[in-house]
XYZ file of C-alpha atoms in Angstrom:
144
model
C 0.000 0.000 0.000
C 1.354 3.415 -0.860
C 0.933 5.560 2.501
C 1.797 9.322 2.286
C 4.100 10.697 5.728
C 4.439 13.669 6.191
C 6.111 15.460 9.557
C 7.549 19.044 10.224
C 10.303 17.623 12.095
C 12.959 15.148 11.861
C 11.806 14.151 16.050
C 9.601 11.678 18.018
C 8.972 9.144 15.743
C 8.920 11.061 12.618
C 11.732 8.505 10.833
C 10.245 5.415 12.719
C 7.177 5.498 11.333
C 9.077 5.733 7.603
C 11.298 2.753 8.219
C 7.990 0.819 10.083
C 5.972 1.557 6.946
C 8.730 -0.257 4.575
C 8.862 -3.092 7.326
C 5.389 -4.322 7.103
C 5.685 -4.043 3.222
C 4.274 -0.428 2.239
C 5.367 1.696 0.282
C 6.270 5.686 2.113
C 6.284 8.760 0.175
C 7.684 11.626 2.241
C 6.388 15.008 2.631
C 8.322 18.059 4.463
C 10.993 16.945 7.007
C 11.054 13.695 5.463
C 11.549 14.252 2.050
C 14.826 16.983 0.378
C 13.164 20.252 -1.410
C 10.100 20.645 0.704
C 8.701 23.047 2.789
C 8.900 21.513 6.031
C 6.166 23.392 8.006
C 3.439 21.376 9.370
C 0.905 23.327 7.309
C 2.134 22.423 4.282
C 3.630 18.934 4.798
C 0.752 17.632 6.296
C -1.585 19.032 2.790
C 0.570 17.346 0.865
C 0.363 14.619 2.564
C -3.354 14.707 2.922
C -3.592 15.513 -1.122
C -1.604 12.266 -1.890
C -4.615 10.464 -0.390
C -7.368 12.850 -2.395
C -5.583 12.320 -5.206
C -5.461 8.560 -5.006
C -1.766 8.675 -5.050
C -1.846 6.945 -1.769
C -4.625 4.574 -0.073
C -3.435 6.135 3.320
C -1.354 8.849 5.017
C 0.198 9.623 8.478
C 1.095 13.029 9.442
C 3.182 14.409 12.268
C 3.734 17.480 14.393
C 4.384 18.270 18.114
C 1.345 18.039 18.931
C -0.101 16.244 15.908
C -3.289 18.856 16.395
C -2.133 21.137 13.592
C -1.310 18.162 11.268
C -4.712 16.589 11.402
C -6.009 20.616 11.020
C -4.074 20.617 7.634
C -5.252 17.442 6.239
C -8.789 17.980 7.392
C -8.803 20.939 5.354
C -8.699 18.321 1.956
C -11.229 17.849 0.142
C -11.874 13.832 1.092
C -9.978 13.773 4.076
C -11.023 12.312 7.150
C -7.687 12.995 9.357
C -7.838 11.256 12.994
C -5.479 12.666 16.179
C -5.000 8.903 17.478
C -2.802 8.508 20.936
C -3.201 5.191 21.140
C -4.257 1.814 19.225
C -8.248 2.164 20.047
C -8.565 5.624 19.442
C -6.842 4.018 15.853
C -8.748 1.564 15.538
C -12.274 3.516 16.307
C -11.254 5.952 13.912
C -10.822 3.469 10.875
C -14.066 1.933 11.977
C -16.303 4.676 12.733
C -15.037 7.320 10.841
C -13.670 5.598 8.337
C -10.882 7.620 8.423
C -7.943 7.416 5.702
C -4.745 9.824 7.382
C -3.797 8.900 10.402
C -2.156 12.145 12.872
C 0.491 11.306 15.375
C 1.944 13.713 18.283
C 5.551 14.124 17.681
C 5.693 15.004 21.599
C 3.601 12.192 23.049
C 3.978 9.246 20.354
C 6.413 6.797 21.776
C 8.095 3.980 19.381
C 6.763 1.332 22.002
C 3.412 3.019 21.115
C 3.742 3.109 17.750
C 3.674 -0.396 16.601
C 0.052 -1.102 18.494
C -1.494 1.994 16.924
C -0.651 1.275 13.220
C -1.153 -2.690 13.862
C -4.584 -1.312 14.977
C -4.924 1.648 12.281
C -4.266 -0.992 9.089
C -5.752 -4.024 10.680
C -9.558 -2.474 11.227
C -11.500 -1.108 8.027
C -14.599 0.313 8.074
C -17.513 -0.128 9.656
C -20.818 -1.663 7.512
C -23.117 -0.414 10.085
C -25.930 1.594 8.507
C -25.284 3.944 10.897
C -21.411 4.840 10.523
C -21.896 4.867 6.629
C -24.590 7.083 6.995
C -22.587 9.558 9.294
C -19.142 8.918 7.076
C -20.996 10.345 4.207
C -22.992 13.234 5.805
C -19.591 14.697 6.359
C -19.078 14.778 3.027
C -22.450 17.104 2.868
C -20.982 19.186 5.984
């Protein structure tokens, strides 16, 4: 799977979540920090990031900043986008299910590598939900 990253820093676990991608077999393509020639403020990396996605460039993304608040701000702002802040591998896994949401937002700050492992086992293991319900909200905000 080709997952956009994108991060405003080179901290945290900005790089780990890069070389964790390529371990489980996808395929990263860098935004700001991450990749040479970029502008590396979260604003900007994290749209990029988030455009990959509404593009269909890439099925998924995860973007990073301190506080990974601003980063899910950016890619919100896509057309498409469904960005979740997730701290931990429920709040991932609720978010893929419920919201079906497709660009993950990590806290440079609070995101530990011992974290990071159950959140994106949790974020690519869970799809989205069938309930009439969750599709029915999924697409309203689409009419938001």
């Amino acid at each position: 799977m080709r997952v956009a990253v994108a991060s405003d820093e080179r901290k945290g676990v900005a790089e780990a979540v890069v070389e964790e991608l390529r371990r489980r077999g996808h395929e990263p393509i860098p935004h700001g920090a991450l990749a040479n020639g970029e502008r590396e403020d979260w604003a900007w990396a994290s749209e990029a990031a988030a455009r990959e996605v509404a593009d269909g460039r890439a099925e998924q993304a995860v973007v990073c900043c301190w506080t990974g608040t601003g980063a899910s701000i950016a890619a919100n702002k896509v057309d498409g986008v469904r960005a979740a802040l997730c701290g931990d591998a429920e709040t991932a896994r609720g978010a893929r299910r419920w919201n079906d949401a497709n660009v993950l937002a990590l806290s440079l700050r609070s995101a530990s590598e011992a974290l990071l492992g159950g959140i994106l086992d949790a974020w690519f293991e869970a799809g989205p939900s069938g309930d009439e319900a969750d599709v029915a909200n999924v697409r309203h905000l689409s009419e938001i």
